[in-house]
PDB file of C-alpha atoms in Angstrom:
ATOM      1  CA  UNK A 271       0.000   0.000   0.000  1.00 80.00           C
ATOM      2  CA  UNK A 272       1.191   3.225  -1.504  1.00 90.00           C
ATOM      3  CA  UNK A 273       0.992   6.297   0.371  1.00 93.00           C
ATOM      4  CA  UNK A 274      -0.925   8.054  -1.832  1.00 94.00           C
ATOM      5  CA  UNK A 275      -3.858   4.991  -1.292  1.00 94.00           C
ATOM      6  CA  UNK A 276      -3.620   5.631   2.825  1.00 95.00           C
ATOM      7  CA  UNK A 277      -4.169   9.222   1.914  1.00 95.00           C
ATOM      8  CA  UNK A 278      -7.489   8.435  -0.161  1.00 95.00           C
ATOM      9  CA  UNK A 279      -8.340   5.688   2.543  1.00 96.00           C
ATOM     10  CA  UNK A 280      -8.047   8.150   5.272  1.00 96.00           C
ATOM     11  CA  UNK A 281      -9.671  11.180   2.926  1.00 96.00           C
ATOM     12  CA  UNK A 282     -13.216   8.803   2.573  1.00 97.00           C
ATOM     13  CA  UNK A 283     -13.066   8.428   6.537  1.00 96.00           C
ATOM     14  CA  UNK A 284     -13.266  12.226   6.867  1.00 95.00           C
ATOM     15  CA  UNK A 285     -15.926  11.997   4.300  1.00 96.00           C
ATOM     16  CA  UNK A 286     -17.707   9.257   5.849  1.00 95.00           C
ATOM     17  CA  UNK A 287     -17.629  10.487   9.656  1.00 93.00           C
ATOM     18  CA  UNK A 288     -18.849  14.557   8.128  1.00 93.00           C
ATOM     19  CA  UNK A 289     -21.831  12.344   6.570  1.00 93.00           C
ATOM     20  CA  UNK A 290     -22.319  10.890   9.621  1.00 92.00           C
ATOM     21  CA  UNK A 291     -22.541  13.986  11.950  1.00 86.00           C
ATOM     22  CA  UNK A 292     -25.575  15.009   8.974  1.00 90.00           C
ATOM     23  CA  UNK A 293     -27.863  11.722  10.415  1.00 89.00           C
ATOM     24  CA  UNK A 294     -27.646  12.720  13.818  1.00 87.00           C
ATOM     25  CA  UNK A 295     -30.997  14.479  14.872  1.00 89.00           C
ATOM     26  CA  UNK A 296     -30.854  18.240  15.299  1.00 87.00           C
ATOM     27  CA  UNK A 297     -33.183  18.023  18.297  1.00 89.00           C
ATOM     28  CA  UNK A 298     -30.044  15.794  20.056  1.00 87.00           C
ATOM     29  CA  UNK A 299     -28.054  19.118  20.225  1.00 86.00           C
ATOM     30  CA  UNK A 300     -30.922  21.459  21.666  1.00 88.00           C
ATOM     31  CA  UNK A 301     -30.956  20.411  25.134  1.00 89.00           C
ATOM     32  CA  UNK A 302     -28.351  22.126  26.819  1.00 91.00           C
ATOM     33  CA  UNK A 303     -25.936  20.125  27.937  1.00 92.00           C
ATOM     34  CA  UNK A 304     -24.488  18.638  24.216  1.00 89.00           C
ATOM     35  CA  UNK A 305     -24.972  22.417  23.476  1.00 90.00           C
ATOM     36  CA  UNK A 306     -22.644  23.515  25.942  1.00 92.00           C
ATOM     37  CA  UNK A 307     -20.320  20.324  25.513  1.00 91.00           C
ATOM     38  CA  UNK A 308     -19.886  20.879  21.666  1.00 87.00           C
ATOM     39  CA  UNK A 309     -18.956  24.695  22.285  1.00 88.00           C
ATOM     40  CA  UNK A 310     -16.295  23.766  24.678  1.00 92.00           C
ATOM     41  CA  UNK A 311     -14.794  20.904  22.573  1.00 91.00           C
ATOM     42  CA  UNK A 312     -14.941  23.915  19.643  1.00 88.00           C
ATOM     43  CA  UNK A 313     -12.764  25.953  22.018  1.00 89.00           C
ATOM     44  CA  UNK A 314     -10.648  23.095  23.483  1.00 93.00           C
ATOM     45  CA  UNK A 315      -9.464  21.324  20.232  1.00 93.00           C
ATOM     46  CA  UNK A 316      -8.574  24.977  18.806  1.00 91.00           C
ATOM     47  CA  UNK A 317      -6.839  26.076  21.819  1.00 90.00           C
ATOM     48  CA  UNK A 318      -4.749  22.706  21.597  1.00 91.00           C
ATOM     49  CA  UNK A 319      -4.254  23.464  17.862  1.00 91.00           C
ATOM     50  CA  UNK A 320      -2.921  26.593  18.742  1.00 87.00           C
ATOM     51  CA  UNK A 321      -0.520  24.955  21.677  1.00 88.00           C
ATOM     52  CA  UNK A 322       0.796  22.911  19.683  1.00 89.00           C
ATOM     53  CA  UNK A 323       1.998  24.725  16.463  1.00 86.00           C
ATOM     54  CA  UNK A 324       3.564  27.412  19.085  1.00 84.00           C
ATOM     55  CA  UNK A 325       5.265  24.592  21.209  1.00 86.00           C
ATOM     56  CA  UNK A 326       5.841  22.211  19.248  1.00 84.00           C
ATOM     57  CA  UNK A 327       8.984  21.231  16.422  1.00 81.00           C
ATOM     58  CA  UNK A 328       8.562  17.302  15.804  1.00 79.00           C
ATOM     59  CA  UNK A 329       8.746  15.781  18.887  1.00 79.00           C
ATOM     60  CA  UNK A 330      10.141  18.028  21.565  1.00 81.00           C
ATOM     61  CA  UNK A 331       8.784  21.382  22.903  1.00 82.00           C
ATOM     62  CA  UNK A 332      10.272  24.572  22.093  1.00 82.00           C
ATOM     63  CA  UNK A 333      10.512  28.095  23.752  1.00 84.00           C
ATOM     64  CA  UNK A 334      11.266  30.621  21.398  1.00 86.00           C
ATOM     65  CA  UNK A 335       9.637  33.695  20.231  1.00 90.00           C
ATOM     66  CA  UNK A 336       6.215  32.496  19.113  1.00 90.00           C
ATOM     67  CA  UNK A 337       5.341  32.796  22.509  1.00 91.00           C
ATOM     68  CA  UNK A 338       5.592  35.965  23.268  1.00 93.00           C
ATOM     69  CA  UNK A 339       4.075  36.509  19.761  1.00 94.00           C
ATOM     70  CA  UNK A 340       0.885  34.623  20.379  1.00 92.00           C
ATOM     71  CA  UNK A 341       0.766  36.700  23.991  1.00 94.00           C
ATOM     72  CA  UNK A 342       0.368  39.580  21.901  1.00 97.00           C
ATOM     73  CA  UNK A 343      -2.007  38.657  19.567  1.00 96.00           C
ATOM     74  CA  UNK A 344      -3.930  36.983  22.573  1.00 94.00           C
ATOM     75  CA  UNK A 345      -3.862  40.251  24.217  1.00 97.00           C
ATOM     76  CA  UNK A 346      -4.727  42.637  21.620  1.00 97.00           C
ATOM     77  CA  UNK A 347      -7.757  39.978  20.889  1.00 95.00           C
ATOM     78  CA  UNK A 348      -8.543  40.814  24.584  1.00 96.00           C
ATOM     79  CA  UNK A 349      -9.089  44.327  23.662  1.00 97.00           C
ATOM     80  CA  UNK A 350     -10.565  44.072  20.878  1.00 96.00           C
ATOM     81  CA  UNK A 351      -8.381  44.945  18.347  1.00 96.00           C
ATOM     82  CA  UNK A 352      -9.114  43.696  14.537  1.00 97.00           C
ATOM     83  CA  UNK A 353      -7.591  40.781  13.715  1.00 96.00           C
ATOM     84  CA  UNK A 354      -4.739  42.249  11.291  1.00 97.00           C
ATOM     85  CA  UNK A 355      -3.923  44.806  13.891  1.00 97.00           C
ATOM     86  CA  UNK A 356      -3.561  41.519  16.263  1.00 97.00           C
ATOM     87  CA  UNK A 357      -1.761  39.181  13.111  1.00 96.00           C
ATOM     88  CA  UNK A 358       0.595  42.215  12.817  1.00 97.00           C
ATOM     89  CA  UNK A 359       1.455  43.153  16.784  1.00 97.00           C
ATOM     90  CA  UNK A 360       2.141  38.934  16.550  1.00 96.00           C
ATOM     91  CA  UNK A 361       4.622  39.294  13.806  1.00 96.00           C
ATOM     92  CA  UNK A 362       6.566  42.303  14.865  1.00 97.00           C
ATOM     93  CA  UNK A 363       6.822  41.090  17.942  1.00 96.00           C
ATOM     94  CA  UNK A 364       8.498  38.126  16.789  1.00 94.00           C
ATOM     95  CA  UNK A 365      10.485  39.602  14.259  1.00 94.00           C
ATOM     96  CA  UNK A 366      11.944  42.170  17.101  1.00 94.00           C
ATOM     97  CA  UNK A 367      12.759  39.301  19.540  1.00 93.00           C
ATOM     98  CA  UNK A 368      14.379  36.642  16.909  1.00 92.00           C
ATOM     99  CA  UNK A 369      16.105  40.443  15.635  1.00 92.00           C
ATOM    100  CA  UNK A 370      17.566  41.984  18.798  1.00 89.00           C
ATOM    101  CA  UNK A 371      17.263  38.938  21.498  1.00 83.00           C
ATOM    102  CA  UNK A 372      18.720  36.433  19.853  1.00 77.00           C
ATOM    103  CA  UNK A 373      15.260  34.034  19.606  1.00 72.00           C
ATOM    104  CA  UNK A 374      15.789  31.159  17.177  1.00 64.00           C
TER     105      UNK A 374
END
């Protein structure tokens, strides 16, 4: 097996579980608890996303200046900035540490 056919194999398993999730019963989500769970998992598998690219390079965890970066962004998100003004503050703040700091 090719890798090419475990990428179609696993491409028609996405397909087939998003078909899936279109059977279940609206009325299943409208109490509140699965309401409240599926807004958290929302938040929760982002929020891991977002750990993980910023932590992570293969296997170990690095410390460098994405963190910092994404402190920025998260804070300028707090105030409500726009989200350029946010995606910029990120990247300049990067660029200055890795510049003058000596980040990797």
């Amino acid at each position: 097996m090719t890798l090419w056919h475990l990428i179609l194999l696993a491409s028609i398993a996405v397909l087939a579980i998003k078909l899936v999730g279109y059977a279940v019963p609206p009325r299943l989500f409208e109490r509140p608890r699965p309401r409240r769970t599926l807004e958290l998992l929302t938040v929760s598998l982002l929020a891991g996303l977002v750990a993980v690219q910023t932590l992570g390079a293969g296997a170990a965890v690095v410390l460098d200046a994405r963190i910092p970066a994404v402190a920025v962004a998260a804070g300028l998100f707090a105030v409500r900035a726009p989200f350029i003004v946010a995606v910029l503050g990120a990247a300049v703040t990067a660029a200055l540490l890795r510049a003058f700091a000596g980040f990797a």
